[in-house]
Amino acid sequence: MATTLTPKTTASVGKVILSARNLHKIFKTPEGNDLLVLDNIHLDLAESEIVALLGRSGSGKSTLLRCLIGLISPSSGEVRYRNRPVTGPMPGMAMVFQSFALFPWLTVLENVELGLETQGVPEGERRRRALEAIDLIGLDGFESAYPKELSGGMRQRVGFARALVTNPDVLLMDEPFSALDVLTAENLRTELLDLWEERRIPTKAILMVTHNIEEAVLMADRVLILSSNPGRIISNQRIDLPRPRDRNDPAFIAVVETIYRAMTTPEAAFVGAAAAEIDHTSLGMRLPEAEVAQIIGLIERVEAGPDRGRDDLPALAAEMQLDADDLFVITDAAELLGFAQTCEGDITLLPEGVKLARSDIQERKVLFAEHLMNRVPLAAHIRRVLAARPDHRAPRERFLTELEDFMGAEEAARTLDTAIDWGRYAELFEYDAREGRLRLPENGG
Amino acid sequence: MRTTFPDAGVLRPRLKLTPWDAVVVPLIIVIILLLTIAFQGASQPFDVATTPDLTVSLDPINLPYYGLRTVFRMFLAVLLSLLFTFTVATLAAKSRRAEMVIIPALDFLQSLPILGFLTVTTAIFLGVFRGSLLGLEAASIFAIFTSQVWNMAFSFYHSLITIPRELREAAAVLRLSPWKKFWKLEVPFAMPGLIWNTMMSVSGGWFFVVASEVIAVVGRDNDQYLPGVGSYIALAIEQADIAAMVYAGLTLLIIILIYDQLIFRPIVAWSEKFKFEQSEAQEVAQSWMLRLLQRSGFASSLNAVGAAVRRSIPTLPVREASGSRVEAQSDPRPMDRAIDRVWYGMVIAVTLWAVWFLATYMFGPGLGFENGRVLAANPNVNTDLDPEIARQFAAFGVTANPDQTVWLSDVCAATAGGTQVSAELAALVRNERVGAPDDLAAACAVPMAPAGKVAWSEVLECLWLGLLTTMRVVIWIGISTLVWTPIGVWIGLRPRVAQFVQPLAQFAAAFPANLLFPVAVVLIATYALPQNLFQAPLMILGAQWYILFNVIAGTVSIPNELKEAAQVLGLRGWAWWRKLIIPAIFPAFVTGGITASGGSWNASIVSEVVSWGATTLTLSGLGAYIAYWSTGEFNPHVGLGMLVMGLLVLAFNRLFWRRLYMLAETRFRLD
Ligand SMILES: Nc1ncnc2c1ncn2[C@@H]1O[C@H](COP(=O)(O)OP(=O)(O)OP(=O)(O)O)[C@@H](O)[C@H]1O
Ligand SMILES: [Mg+2]
């Protein structure tokens, strides 16, 4: 079903600079099984466009970005940059990292110059261009500072200067603003957009990974949405709003709303594109890393909201001051547990969800436990194993290795910890973190 | 286009001298001069057969020169260690297959007793540097090297494999060449850990410098005294010269002080900038020497020349094509797996061969058995390894070995199985300094191990001795923990005192404890004190400081709020210790304990046999066993001793320290 999605309008789009065809990426789980992360990705990045890549946490956005720039090799398929196959990082492509990735032992100037050293730029010119880039990005006066003396925003400026000093054709950014506070991020975003609009940087195209829907709509000419598990491009949407864009503009709000809709289809949600194919009694289900208090808090809020049991997600995100991504983690959990449903950018409580919101603490636990047992195979499995053992105990490791059949080590640990967290709340089992051991509650639960 | 090398332009405008140069320039010239003098001394001719025995003079006027030679050895050992670290540890971090071999090998090597290496390598180096004193120098340097290199290599390896993923990716996107990546990313990232470990290694190294300058050479009746403070001390001990001991102590004190101020502190202060942390540290290490160098015009122009030279080095063509990928082996190809299998096979085969080789070397061809029976031990009857007695035996046709050993089997061979013993030989055998069995004929009748080889009964004996030494290590580590923990905590709770005591404790750790051994000998001999109680603690004398300063460091780093909370909760007495202090200092203590126990194992070789003048006190243990068999040439007995000690240390670390370490990591981390 994977068809190439081409932009609807091609009027303002120039020639393609970076493209991916039939891209697949398969990781090996620690237990040696295959884990399909990227499935048949087709993607074109054309001259003078900014493309934003959205998707749930763990959907493979970073992996895709790293395949494109040549940091990791695709399992099959091809990436081409200006018609040359990409087999490793190439001149012409630069990258900005979420954690800045500056070299702490080099000064700002040295960090920026580093990008030029490998391009064989002579020393004098190197210095001049580095200073220019520093100037451009608003860092003058900090040339001889070390990164650790700078604030997060200033550090990311160095990250940008280091990328831009090489005059890159294509700029790839992996959540460049997500480690910054709201105001700093806004400030840096605006400045970057100004540079881009005024053509003060020679960069021809930008691809950025983000989990912030508003950010995507503010910056991008096109938004791609990656489904989860495995990652496929399930939506490709042009944004033709004039710049500078205004968050309160009804047209802007409408676009945000459509993207929310696209992000709340079952494929995009954590259940994933392969939802129909995966066996729901299998342990291989990843769990969204939401806390019980957050899940119940959300359900209570929706139940008590103006529409009694139904709410608009963009509005909720704004009200709760959450990034879309953080909100999705919670709605995914509520959905998985059978308390709510998301669709068309809205969340709707199911009868069970309403019941949960209205019950007292003890009833809540019982209801939650019931849903957990019925809908999360991992929780039921842990219960069964513990019950079968004479001493009703089992080490965490035991379950971890089981999960590692299906997913990467980090993902497995995250999923198990979430299950443990939920199970503890539901009093299905207890966990001794010191010994790393699970056991049935004393009274048999 | 660059035509000159280095760029002339880089030099000219910068050579601006400042007043500080009045100190820095002479200092640099003096250092170069001293290195030249030391090298001249070290490269004099030396022939095993003809050169007269090397010795030192106890006249204190020589001490500056001896000090220089000792420092020179230390300096070369550190250089070698760095070289080894940069190559071998890097290889281990970069190649999965190499890693599989190198890491366990280093782990085993680091548990072997350091002074054992002296015996292993002397003959080899004398062969390599035939006719030059450098052979003996190299043996001594190599012993120091082995005392330093392992933890440096481990630290570097560990840093390399923990470089954050995004930094590695940034380096790849910037297309840094492997060479450039090494110097711009990997070395700087590993720098703080490496420097700290190097400094600790050097501190520990002084102990081994002192112990490794007197070298037994096969074919020589007397030990060779390389010019150096260690030899000076050894001679002073032999001659029971108290004044000389004091002079030597002062010399070492000054050397360590200079080393601390001129090298240790500047480097630590300089390495602050490599610390990979997000925020600026509260307290930054300071050094006057570093400030001096930074202000000196000469030093900075030297630096500029260095930078220019470095810039001219990468003559490799700039890569226009793509850089390398960063991927960790996520999906090994079938080809890779095939190579893996071959490689595993090879490693297993080589290991098996090495074990077989070692076993036959130690036990002889039958591996200690003959016709299904266990062979008896074949003792050395020249118990004191006295050259005079060896010569007397040789006169009766008993094979004399270059290391003065006289094996029972050879005595039997010369006397037709102990039946034809001449009166003179009988007298010699009866000599109280000869350890021959009373009934020679009966002893010869039992099948025994080949000459020079060990028997299984000796393995058991070695294990028993090992157990004795282990017990001493355990008991004394325990006692020094009990003594130093309260003191360290007391100090750590008072930041002012801690600031003052911390460097003192570090200094004490660097000061070679072997210098103080004679005091114990005199006390024990004069007052007939029980050896087990008074001689055994010598092995912890130098190592105990690691416990002290780690406890202090641990206590200092307890967050103030935690202390206040304990106060508010009314924790006091034992509860205060159990709930707050012990868990909080535990990780630091474990680190110190590991170092201290490693140090005392190593020290056991020197401290189980101590002497002053004519008095020699021996405590039975594995250390004494190894010391006894360190005769100048590697032999099956010293091999057995080293092997047993290595395995014991390895087991001890695995079963005891490793567990505590895991506990500290998982349960008691303060963050
Ligand atoms: N080296 C690896 N080995 C095994 N699995 C991996 C590896 N790298 C990533 N994965 C898995 O691939 C999936 C996609 O990871 P990726 O980091 O690309 O997601 P992402 O969309 O960037 O998520 P986030 O928004 O959290 O950054 C995850 O399930 C992750 O566990
Ligand atoms: Mg990511």
Coordinates of N, CA and C in Angstrom, one line a residue, chain B residues 387-475:
Chain B
P387 N 76.4 -18.5 46.6 CA 77.3 -18.9 45.4 C 78.5 -19.8 45.9
E388 N 78.9 -19.6 47.1 CA 80.0 -20.3 47.6 C 79.7 -21.8 47.7
I389 N 78.5 -22.1 48.3 CA 78.0 -23.5 48.4 C 77.8 -24.1 47.0
A390 N 77.3 -23.3 46.1 CA 77.0 -23.8 44.8 C 78.3 -24.2 44.2
R391 N 79.4 -23.4 44.4 CA 80.7 -23.8 43.8 C 81.2 -25.1 44.5
Q392 N 81.0 -25.2 45.8 CA 81.5 -26.5 46.4 C 80.8 -27.7 45.8
F393 N 79.5 -27.5 45.6 CA 78.7 -28.7 45.0 C 79.3 -28.9 43.6
A394 N 79.6 -27.9 42.8 CA 80.1 -28.0 41.5 C 81.4 -28.9 41.5
A395 N 82.2 -28.6 42.6 CA 83.4 -29.3 42.7 C 83.2 -30.9 42.8
F396 N 82.0 -31.3 43.3 CA 81.8 -32.7 43.4 C 81.0 -33.2 42.1
G397 N 81.0 -32.4 41.1 CA 80.3 -32.9 39.9 C 78.8 -32.7 39.9
V398 N 78.3 -32.0 40.8 CA 76.9 -31.7 40.8 C 76.6 -30.5 39.9
T399 N 75.7 -30.7 39.0 CA 75.4 -29.6 38.0 C 75.1 -28.3 38.8
A400 N 75.9 -27.2 38.5 CA 75.6 -25.9 39.1 C 74.9 -25.1 38.2
N401 N 73.9 -24.4 38.6 CA 73.1 -23.5 37.8 C 73.5 -22.1 37.9
P402 N 73.4 -21.3 36.9 CA 73.8 -19.9 37.0 C 73.1 -19.1 38.1
D403 N 71.9 -19.6 38.5 CA 71.2 -18.8 39.5 C 71.5 -19.4 40.9
Q404 N 72.5 -20.3 41.0 CA 73.0 -20.8 42.3 C 72.1 -22.0 42.8
T405 N 71.1 -22.4 42.1 CA 70.3 -23.5 42.6 C 71.1 -24.8 42.5
V406 N 70.8 -25.7 43.4 CA 71.4 -27.0 43.3 C 70.2 -28.0 43.6
W407 N 69.8 -28.7 42.6 CA 68.6 -29.5 42.7 C 68.9 -30.8 43.3
L408 N 68.1 -31.4 44.1 CA 68.2 -32.6 44.7 C 68.5 -33.7 43.7
S409 N 67.8 -33.7 42.6 CA 67.9 -34.7 41.6 C 69.3 -34.7 41.0
D410 N 69.9 -33.5 40.9 CA 71.3 -33.5 40.4 C 72.3 -34.1 41.4
V411 N 72.0 -33.8 42.7 CA 72.8 -34.4 43.8 C 72.7 -35.9 43.7
C412 N 71.5 -36.4 43.5 CA 71.3 -37.9 43.4 C 72.1 -38.4 42.2
A413 N 72.0 -37.7 41.1 CA 72.6 -38.2 39.8 C 74.1 -38.3 40.1
A414 N 74.7 -37.3 40.8 CA 76.1 -37.3 41.0 C 76.6 -38.4 42.0
T415 N 75.6 -38.9 42.7 CA 76.0 -39.8 43.8 C 75.4 -41.2 43.6
A416 N 75.0 -41.5 42.3 CA 74.4 -42.8 42.0 C 73.2 -43.0 42.9
G417 N 72.3 -42.1 43.0 CA 71.1 -42.3 43.7 C 71.3 -42.2 45.2
G418 N 72.3 -41.4 45.6 CA 72.6 -41.1 47.1 C 73.3 -42.3 47.7
T419 N 73.8 -43.2 46.9 CA 74.5 -44.4 47.6 C 76.0 -44.2 47.7
Q420 N 76.6 -43.5 46.7 CA 78.0 -43.3 46.8 C 78.4 -41.9 47.1
V421 N 78.3 -41.6 48.4 CA 78.5 -40.2 48.9 C 79.9 -40.2 49.5
S422 N 80.8 -39.4 49.0 CA 82.1 -39.3 49.6 C 82.0 -38.5 50.9
A423 N 83.0 -38.7 51.8 CA 83.0 -38.1 53.1 C 82.9 -36.6 53.0
E424 N 83.6 -36.0 52.1 CA 83.6 -34.5 51.9 C 82.2 -34.1 51.5
L425 N 81.6 -34.8 50.5 CA 80.3 -34.4 50.1 C 79.3 -34.6 51.2
A426 N 79.4 -35.7 52.0 CA 78.5 -35.9 53.1 C 78.6 -34.7 54.1
A427 N 79.8 -34.2 54.3 CA 80.0 -33.1 55.2 C 79.2 -31.9 54.7
L428 N 79.4 -31.7 53.3 CA 78.7 -30.6 52.7 C 77.2 -30.7 52.8
V429 N 76.7 -31.9 52.6 CA 75.3 -32.1 52.7 C 74.8 -31.9 54.1
R430 N 75.6 -32.3 55.1 CA 75.2 -32.1 56.5 C 75.2 -30.6 56.9
N431 N 75.9 -29.8 56.1 CA 76.0 -28.3 56.4 C 74.7 -27.8 56.8
E432 N 74.6 -27.0 57.8 CA 73.2 -26.5 58.2 C 72.6 -25.6 57.2
R433 N 73.5 -25.0 56.3 CA 72.9 -24.1 55.3 C 72.5 -24.8 54.1
V434 N 72.6 -26.1 54.1 CA 72.2 -26.9 53.0 C 70.9 -27.7 53.3
G435 N 69.9 -27.6 52.5 CA 68.6 -28.2 52.9 C 68.4 -29.5 52.3
A436 N 69.4 -30.4 52.5 CA 69.2 -31.8 51.9 C 68.6 -32.7 52.9
P437 N 67.9 -33.7 52.4 CA 67.2 -34.7 53.3 C 68.3 -35.5 54.1
D438 N 67.9 -35.9 55.3 CA 68.9 -36.7 56.1 C 69.2 -38.0 55.4
D439 N 68.2 -38.7 54.9 CA 68.5 -40.0 54.3 C 68.4 -39.8 52.7
L440 N 69.6 -39.4 52.2 CA 69.7 -39.1 50.8 C 69.3 -40.2 49.9
A441 N 69.7 -41.4 50.2 CA 69.4 -42.6 49.4 C 67.9 -42.8 49.3
A442 N 67.2 -42.7 50.4 CA 65.7 -42.9 50.4 C 65.0 -41.8 49.6
A443 N 65.5 -40.5 49.8 CA 64.9 -39.4 49.1 C 65.1 -39.6 47.6
C444 N 66.3 -40.1 47.2 CA 66.6 -40.2 45.8 C 65.8 -41.4 45.1
A445 N 65.4 -42.3 46.0 CA 64.6 -43.5 45.5 C 63.2 -43.1 45.0
V446 N 62.7 -42.0 45.6 CA 61.3 -41.6 45.2 C 61.4 -40.9 43.9
P447 N 60.5 -41.2 42.9 CA 60.5 -40.4 41.6 C 60.2 -39.0 41.9
M448 N 61.0 -38.1 41.4 CA 60.8 -36.7 41.7 C 60.7 -35.9 40.4
A449 N 60.2 -34.6 40.5 CA 60.1 -33.8 39.4 C 61.4 -33.5 38.7
P450 N 61.5 -33.2 37.4 CA 62.7 -32.9 36.8 C 63.4 -31.7 37.4
A451 N 64.7 -31.6 37.2 CA 65.4 -30.5 37.9 C 64.8 -29.1 37.5
G452 N 64.6 -28.3 38.5 CA 64.1 -26.9 38.2 C 62.6 -26.9 38.1
K453 N 61.9 -28.0 37.9 CA 60.5 -27.9 37.7 C 59.7 -28.1 39.0
V454 N 58.5 -27.7 39.0 CA 57.7 -27.8 40.3 C 56.9 -29.1 40.3
A455 N 56.5 -29.5 41.5 CA 55.7 -30.7 41.7 C 54.3 -30.3 42.2
W456 N 53.4 -31.2 42.2 CA 52.0 -30.8 42.6 C 52.0 -30.5 44.1
S457 N 52.9 -31.1 44.8 CA 52.9 -30.8 46.3 C 53.2 -29.3 46.5
E458 N 54.1 -28.8 45.6 CA 54.5 -27.4 45.8 C 53.3 -26.5 45.4
V459 N 52.5 -27.0 44.5 CA 51.3 -26.1 44.1 C 50.4 -26.0 45.4
L460 N 50.2 -27.1 46.1 CA 49.4 -27.0 47.3 C 50.1 -26.1 48.3
E461 N 51.4 -26.2 48.4 CA 52.1 -25.4 49.4 C 51.9 -23.9 49.0
C462 N 52.0 -23.6 47.7 CA 51.8 -22.3 47.2 C 50.4 -21.7 47.6
L463 N 49.4 -22.6 47.4 CA 48.1 -22.2 47.7 C 47.9 -21.9 49.2
W464 N 48.6 -22.7 50.0 CA 48.5 -22.4 51.4 C 49.2 -21.1 51.7
L465 N 50.4 -20.9 51.1 CA 51.0 -19.6 51.4 C 50.1 -18.4 50.9
G466 N 49.5 -18.7 49.7 CA 48.6 -17.6 49.2 C 47.5 -17.3 50.1
L467 N 47.0 -18.4 50.8 CA 45.9 -18.2 51.7 C 46.4 -17.3 52.9
L468 N 47.6 -17.6 53.4 CA 48.2 -16.8 54.5 C 48.2 -15.3 54.1
T469 N 48.8 -15.1 52.9 CA 48.9 -13.7 52.4 C 47.5 -13.1 52.3
T470 N 46.6 -13.9 51.7 CA 45.2 -13.3 51.5 C 44.6 -12.9 52.9
M471 N 44.8 -13.8 53.9 CA 44.3 -13.5 55.2 C 44.9 -12.2 55.7
R472 N 46.2 -12.0 55.5 CA 46.8 -10.8 56.0 C 46.2 -9.6 55.3
V473 N 46.0 -9.7 53.9 CA 45.5 -8.6 53.2 C 44.1 -8.2 53.7
V474 N 43.3 -9.3 53.9 CA 41.9 -9.0 54.3 C 41.9 -8.4 55.7
I475 N 42.7 -9.0 56.6 CA 42.6 -8.5 58.0 C 43.1 -7.0 58.1

